[in-house]
Structures are given as structure tokens and as C-alpha cells.
PDB file of C-alpha atoms in Angstrom:
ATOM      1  CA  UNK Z  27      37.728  18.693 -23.132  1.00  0.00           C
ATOM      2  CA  UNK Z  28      38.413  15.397 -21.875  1.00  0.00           C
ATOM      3  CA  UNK Z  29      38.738  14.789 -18.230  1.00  0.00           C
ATOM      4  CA  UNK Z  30      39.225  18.777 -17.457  1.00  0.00           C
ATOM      5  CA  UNK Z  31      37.234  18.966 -14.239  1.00  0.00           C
ATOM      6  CA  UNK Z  32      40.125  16.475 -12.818  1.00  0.00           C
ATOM      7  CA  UNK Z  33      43.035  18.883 -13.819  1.00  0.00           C
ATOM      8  CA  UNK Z  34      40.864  21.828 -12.845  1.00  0.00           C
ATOM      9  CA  UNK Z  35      39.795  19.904  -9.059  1.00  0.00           C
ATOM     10  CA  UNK Z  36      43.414  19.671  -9.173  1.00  0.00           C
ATOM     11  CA  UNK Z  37      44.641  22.949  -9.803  1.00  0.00           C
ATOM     12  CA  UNK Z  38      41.902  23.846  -7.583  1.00  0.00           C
ATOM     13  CA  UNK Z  39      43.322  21.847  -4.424  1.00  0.00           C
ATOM     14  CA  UNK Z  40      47.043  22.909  -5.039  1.00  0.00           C
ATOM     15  CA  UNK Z  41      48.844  25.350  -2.567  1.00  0.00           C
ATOM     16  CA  UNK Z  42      52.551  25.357  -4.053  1.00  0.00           C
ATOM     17  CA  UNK Z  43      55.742  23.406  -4.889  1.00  0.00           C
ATOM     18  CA  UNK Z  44      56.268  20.616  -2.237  1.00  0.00           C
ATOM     19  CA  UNK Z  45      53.239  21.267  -0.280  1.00  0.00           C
ATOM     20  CA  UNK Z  46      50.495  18.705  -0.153  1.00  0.00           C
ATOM     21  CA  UNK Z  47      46.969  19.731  -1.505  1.00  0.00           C
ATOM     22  CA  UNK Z  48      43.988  21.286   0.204  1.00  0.00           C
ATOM     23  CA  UNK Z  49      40.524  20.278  -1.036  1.00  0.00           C
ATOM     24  CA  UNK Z  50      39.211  23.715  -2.507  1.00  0.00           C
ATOM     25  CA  UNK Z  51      42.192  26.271  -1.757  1.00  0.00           C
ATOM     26  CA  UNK Z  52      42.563  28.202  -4.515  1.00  0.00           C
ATOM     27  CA  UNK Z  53      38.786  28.313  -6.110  1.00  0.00           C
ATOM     28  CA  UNK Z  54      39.683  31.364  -8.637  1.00  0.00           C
ATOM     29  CA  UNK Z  55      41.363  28.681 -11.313  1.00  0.00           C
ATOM     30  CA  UNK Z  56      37.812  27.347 -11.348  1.00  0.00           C
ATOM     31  CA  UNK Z  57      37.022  30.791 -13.426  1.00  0.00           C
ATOM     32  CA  UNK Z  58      40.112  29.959 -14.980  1.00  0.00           C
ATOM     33  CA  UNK Z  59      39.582  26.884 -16.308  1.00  0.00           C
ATOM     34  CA  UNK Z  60      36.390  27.799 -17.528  1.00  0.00           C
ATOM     35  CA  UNK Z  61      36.830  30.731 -18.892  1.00  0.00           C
ATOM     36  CA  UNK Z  62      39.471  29.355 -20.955  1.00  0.00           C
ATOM     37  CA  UNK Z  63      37.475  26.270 -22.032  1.00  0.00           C
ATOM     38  CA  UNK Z  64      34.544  28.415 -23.043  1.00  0.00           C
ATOM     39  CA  UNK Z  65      36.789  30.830 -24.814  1.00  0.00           C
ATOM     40  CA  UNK Z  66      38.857  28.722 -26.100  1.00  0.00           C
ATOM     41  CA  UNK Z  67      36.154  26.707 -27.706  1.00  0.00           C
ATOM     42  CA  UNK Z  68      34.581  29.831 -29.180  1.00  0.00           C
ATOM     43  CA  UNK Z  69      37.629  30.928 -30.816  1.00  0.00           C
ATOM     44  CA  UNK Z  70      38.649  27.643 -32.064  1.00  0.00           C
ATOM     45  CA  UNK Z  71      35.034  27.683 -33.684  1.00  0.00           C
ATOM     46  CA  UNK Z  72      35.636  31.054 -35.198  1.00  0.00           C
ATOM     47  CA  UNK Z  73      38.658  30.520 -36.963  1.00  0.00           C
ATOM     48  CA  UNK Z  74      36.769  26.934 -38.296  1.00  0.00           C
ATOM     49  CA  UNK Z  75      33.721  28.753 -39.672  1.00  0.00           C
ATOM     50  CA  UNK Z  76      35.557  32.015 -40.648  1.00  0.00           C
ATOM     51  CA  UNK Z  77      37.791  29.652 -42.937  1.00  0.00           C
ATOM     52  CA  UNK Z  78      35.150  27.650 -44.177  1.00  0.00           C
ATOM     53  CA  UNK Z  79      33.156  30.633 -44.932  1.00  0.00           C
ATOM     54  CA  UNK Z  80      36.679  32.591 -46.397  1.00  0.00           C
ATOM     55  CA  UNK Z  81      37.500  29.638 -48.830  1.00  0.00           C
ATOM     56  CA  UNK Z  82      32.843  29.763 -49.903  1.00  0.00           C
ATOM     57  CA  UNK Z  83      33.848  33.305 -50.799  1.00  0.00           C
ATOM     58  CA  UNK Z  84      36.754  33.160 -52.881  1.00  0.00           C
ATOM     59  CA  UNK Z  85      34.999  29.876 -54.667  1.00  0.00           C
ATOM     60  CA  UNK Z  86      32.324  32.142 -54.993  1.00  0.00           C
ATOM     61  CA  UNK Z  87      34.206  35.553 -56.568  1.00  0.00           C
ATOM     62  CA  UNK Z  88      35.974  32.705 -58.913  1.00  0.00           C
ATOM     63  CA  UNK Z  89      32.480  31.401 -59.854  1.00  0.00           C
ATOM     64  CA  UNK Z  90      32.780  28.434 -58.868  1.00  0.00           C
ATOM     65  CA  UNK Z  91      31.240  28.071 -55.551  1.00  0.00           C
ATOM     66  CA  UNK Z  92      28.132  24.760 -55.224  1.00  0.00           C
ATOM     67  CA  UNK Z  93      26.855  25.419 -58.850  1.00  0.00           C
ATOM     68  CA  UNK Z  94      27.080  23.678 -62.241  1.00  0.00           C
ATOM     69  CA  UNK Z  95      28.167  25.694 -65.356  1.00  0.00           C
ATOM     70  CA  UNK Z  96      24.616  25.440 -66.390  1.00  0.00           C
ATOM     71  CA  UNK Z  97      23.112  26.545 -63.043  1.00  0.00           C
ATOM     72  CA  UNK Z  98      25.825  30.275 -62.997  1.00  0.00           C
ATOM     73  CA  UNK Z  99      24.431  30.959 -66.478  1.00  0.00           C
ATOM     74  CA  UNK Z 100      20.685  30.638 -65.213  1.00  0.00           C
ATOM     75  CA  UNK Z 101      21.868  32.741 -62.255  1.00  0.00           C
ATOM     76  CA  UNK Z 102      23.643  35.733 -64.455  1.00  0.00           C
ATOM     77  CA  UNK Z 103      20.431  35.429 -66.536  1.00  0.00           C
ATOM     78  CA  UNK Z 104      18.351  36.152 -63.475  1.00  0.00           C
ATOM     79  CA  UNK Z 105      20.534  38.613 -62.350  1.00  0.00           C
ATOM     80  CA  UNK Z 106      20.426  40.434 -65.699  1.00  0.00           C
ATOM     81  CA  UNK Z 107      16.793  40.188 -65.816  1.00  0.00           C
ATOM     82  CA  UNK Z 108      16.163  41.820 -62.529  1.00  0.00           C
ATOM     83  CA  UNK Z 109      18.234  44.712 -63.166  1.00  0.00           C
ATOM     84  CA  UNK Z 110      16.359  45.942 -65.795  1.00  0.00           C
ATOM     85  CA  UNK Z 111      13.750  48.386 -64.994  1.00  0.00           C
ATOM     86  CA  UNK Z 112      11.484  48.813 -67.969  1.00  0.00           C
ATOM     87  CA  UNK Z 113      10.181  52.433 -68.816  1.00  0.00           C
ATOM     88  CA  UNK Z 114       6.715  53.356 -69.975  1.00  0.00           C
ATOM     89  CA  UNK Z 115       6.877  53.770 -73.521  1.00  0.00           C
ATOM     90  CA  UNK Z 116       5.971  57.619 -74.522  1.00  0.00           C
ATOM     91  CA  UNK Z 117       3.217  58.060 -76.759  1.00  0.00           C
ATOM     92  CA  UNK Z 118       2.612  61.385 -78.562  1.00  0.00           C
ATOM     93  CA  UNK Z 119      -0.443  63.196 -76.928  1.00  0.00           C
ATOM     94  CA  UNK Z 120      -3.557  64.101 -79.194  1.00  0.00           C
ATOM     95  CA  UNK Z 121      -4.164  67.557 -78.445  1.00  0.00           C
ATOM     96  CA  UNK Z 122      -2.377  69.850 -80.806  1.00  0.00           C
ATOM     97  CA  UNK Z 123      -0.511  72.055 -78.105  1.00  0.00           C
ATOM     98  CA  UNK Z 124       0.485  68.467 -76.025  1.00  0.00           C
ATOM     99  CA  UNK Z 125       2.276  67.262 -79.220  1.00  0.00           C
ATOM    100  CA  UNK Z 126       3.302  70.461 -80.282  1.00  0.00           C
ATOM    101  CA  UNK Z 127       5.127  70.130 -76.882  1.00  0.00           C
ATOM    102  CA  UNK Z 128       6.118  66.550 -76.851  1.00  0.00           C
ATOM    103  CA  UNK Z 129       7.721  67.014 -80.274  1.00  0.00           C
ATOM    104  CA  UNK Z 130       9.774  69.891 -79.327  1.00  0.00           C
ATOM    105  CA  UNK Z 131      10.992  68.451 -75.822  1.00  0.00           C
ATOM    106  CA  UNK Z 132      11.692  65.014 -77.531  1.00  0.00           C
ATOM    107  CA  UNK Z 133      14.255  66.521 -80.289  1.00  0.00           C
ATOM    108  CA  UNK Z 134      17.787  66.510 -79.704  1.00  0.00           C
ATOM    109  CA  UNK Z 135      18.627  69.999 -79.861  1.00  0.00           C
ATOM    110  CA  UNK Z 136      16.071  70.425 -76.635  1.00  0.00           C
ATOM    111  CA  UNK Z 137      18.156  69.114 -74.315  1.00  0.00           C
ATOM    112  CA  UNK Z 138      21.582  70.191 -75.848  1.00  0.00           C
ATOM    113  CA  UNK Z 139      20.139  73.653 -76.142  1.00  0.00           C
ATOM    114  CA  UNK Z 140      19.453  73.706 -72.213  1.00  0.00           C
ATOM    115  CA  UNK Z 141      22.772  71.876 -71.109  1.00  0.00           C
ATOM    116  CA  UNK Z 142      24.101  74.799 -72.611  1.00  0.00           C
ATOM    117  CA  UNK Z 143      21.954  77.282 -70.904  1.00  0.00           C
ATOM    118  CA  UNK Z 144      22.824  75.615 -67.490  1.00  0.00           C
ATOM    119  CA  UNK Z 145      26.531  75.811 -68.722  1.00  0.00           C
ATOM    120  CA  UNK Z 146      26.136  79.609 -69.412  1.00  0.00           C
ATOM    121  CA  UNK Z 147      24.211  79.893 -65.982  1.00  0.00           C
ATOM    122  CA  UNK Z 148      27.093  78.499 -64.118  1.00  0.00           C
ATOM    123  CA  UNK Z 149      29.520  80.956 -65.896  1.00  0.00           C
ATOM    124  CA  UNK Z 150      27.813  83.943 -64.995  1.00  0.00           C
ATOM    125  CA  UNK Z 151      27.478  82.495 -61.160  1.00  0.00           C
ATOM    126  CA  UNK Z 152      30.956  81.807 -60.911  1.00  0.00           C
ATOM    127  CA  UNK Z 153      32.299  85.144 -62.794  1.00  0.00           C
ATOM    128  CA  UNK Z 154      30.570  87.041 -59.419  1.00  0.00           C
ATOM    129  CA  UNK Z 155      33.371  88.570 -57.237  1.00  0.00           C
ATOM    130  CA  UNK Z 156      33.235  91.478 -54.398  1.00  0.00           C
ATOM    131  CA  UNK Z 157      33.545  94.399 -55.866  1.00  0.00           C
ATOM    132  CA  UNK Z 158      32.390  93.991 -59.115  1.00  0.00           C
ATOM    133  CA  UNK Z 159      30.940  97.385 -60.853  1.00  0.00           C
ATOM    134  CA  UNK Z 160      27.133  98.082 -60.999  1.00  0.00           C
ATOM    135  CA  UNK Z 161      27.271  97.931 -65.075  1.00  0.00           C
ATOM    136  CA  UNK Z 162      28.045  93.656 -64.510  1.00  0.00           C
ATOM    137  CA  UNK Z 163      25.765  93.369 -61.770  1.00  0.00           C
ATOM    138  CA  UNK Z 164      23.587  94.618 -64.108  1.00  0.00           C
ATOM    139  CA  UNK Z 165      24.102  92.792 -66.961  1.00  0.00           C
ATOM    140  CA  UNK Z 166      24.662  89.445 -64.560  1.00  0.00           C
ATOM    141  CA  UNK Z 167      21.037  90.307 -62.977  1.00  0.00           C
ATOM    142  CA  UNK Z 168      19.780  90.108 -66.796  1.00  0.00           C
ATOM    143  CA  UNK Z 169      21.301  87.004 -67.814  1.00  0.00           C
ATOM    144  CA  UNK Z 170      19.985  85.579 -64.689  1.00  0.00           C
ATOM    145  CA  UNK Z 171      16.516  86.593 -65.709  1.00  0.00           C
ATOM    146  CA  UNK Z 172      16.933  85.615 -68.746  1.00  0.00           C
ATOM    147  CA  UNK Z 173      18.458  81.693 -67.607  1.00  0.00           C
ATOM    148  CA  UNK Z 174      15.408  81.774 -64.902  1.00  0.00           C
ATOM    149  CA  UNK Z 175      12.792  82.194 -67.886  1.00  0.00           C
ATOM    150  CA  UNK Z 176      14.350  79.840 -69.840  1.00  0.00           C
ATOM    151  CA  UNK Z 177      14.139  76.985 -66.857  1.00  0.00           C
ATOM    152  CA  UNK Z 178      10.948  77.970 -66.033  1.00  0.00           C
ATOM    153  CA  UNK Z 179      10.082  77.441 -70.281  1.00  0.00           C
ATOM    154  CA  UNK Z 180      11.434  74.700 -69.805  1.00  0.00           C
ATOM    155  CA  UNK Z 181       9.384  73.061 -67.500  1.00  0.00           C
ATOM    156  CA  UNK Z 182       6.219  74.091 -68.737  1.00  0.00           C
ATOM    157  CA  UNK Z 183       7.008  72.751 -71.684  1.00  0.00           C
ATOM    158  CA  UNK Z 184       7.978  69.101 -70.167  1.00  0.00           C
ATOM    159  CA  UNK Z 185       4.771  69.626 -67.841  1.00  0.00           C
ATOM    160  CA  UNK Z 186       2.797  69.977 -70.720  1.00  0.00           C
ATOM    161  CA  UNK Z 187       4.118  67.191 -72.610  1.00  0.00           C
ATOM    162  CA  UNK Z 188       4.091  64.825 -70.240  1.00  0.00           C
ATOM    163  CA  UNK Z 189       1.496  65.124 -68.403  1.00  0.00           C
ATOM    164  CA  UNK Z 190       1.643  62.804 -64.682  1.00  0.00           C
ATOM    165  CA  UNK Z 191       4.704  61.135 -66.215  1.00  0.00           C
ATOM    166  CA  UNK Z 192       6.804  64.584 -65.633  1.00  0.00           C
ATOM    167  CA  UNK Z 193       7.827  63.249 -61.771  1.00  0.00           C
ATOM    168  CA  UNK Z 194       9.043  59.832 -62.522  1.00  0.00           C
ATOM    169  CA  UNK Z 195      12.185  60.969 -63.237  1.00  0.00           C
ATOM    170  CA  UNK Z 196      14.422  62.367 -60.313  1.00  0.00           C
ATOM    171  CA  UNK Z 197      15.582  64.841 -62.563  1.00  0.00           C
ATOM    172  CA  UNK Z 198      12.648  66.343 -63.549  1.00  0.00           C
ATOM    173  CA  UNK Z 199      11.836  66.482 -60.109  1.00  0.00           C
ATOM    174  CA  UNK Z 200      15.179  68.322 -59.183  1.00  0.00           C
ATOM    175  CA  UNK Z 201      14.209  70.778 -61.975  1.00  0.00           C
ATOM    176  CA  UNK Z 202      10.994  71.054 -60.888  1.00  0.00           C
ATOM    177  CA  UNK Z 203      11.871  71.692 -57.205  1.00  0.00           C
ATOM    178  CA  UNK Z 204      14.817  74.444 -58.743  1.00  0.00           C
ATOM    179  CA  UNK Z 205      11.619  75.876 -60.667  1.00  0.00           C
ATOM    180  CA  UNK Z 206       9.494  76.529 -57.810  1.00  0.00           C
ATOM    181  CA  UNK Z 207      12.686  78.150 -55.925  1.00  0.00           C
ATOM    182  CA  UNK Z 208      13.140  80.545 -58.628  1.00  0.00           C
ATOM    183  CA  UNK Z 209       9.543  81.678 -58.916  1.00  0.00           C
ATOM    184  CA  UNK Z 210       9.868  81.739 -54.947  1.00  0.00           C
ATOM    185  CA  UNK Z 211      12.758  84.242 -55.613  1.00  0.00           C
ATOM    186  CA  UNK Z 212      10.808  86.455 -58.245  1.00  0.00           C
ATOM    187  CA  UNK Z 213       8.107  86.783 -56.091  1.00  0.00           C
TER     188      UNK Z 213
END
């Protein structure tokens, strides 16, 4: 960037090959020259602080970027620590029906039972085809009832044992919202 505006006063002032100079004849390699320096500079710049910033990365990814040993094992212990989210603890309600509920939603064979109701669901939705006789439309509009009841049981029963703490999870709150569209559908 030294001593452009002479080269570019010159460029500007030339008219050809063996012809003298003109002050100011050709004004467009002003724009030129400019262009180019301002350009240039900026993409000079770029490929300096998109290296410098490339080799930070991969330092980085290797773990090895600015900090000490001691300083990555303080940051993987704050990482850690902010990803877990801790969960209110559940106690068992007092009133009888409450527990009577909380007990039965909180055993294992609950939710097994009802993965395979959802399971069975999904059969009986996916075994409907055109044409299918009224004796299995039938039957299929029973089972559905029966499935229907069963989700609807089932989230009565959470309700009830929960309480408030029934829509913190998002999928109680899918069930719930699957609930209210089958008693939508009943009614």
C-alpha cells in the first residue's frame, strides 16, 4: 500500500504504448485501483483471521485450545453440571385413593401393560383396508373402544396421582392432548 496513489496518478495519466501522458485521461483505473486495494485488503484479512480462527478450532476439538489440563477438567465439570436437570422427587400422596393411584401408576407392569395397549392399538389401525367386511369393522370399532377407555383410564389415573405435576412431562401432555381428542370423538 506503499506509494499506490503514484502508480494509480500514473495509470491514470497514460493513453497507450509510445504516447506521452495526459494528466487525468483515463479516470476509470482510479475505481480500479481502489477497488482492488480495498478488496484486496479485505480478502487478504479474511484468509488471516479465517486461519487463525481454523487452527483455534481444531486446537479446540483436540482439547487443547488456551487452557491448562486443570482448567478443561473444571470446564467438563461445569459442563456436566449444567446438563443435569434435577426432577422433583415424587412423594406418595396421603389420601387413600391418591396413593392407591400413585402406587399403581408407579409399578412396572403400568407402563409395560400400556406400551402394549398402544402396540395393540397400532395393529388394529394398520390392519384397516378398503373393503374390509362389516363383521371386522365391527370388531375393529370395539377394540378401538376398548384402547380409547383404556387411555382415557389411564390418564385419570396419572391425573389423580399426580396431581399439578401431571404436565411437566411432554409426554403426559401428548397423552393428555390425545385424551381430550378421543373424548372429542365420543362425543
Amino acid at each position: 500500500t506503499e506509494s499506490w496513489t503514484d502508480v494509480m496518478s500514473v495509470a491514470i495519466d497514460q493513453r497507450g504504448v509510445d504516447m506521452q501522458p495526459v494528466p487525468n485521461n483515463n479516470r476509470a483505473w482510479a475505481v480500479y485501483f481502489i477497488a482492488f486495494l480495498v478488496l484486496g485488503s479485505f480478502f487478504i484479512l479474511e484468509l488471516f483471521v479465517g486461519a487463525i480462527a481454523e487452527s483455534f478450532s481444531r486446537l479446540r476439538e483436540k482439547g487443547q485450545g488456551l487452557l491448562t489440563e486443570a482448567q478443561m477438567q473444571w470446564a467438563r465439570t461445569q459442563q456436566f453440571v449444567l446438563q443435569i436437570k434435577p426432577e422433583k422427587l415424587l412423594c406418595r400422596p396421603k389420601n387413600t385413593a391418591r396413593a392407591l393411584c400413585f402406587d399403581v401408576v408407579l409399578n412396572k407392569w403400568f407402563d409395560r401393560a400400556i406400551a402394549v395397549v398402544i402396540l395393540a392399538n397400532s395393529a388394529c389401525l394398520a390392519s384397516v383396508s378398503f373393503g374390509d367386511s362389516l363383521e371386522k369393522m365391527a370388531v375393529l370399532d370395539l377394540l378401538n373402544g376398548v384402547f380409547s377407555s383404556v387411555f382415557i383410564l389411564e390418564c385419570v389415573l396419572k391425573t389423580t396421582a399426580f396431581g399439578g405435576l401431571y404436565f411437566r412431562s411432554g409426554w403426559n401432555n401428548l397423552d393428555f392432548v390425545i385424551v381430550i381428542g378421543l373424548l372429542g370423538g365420543f362425543v
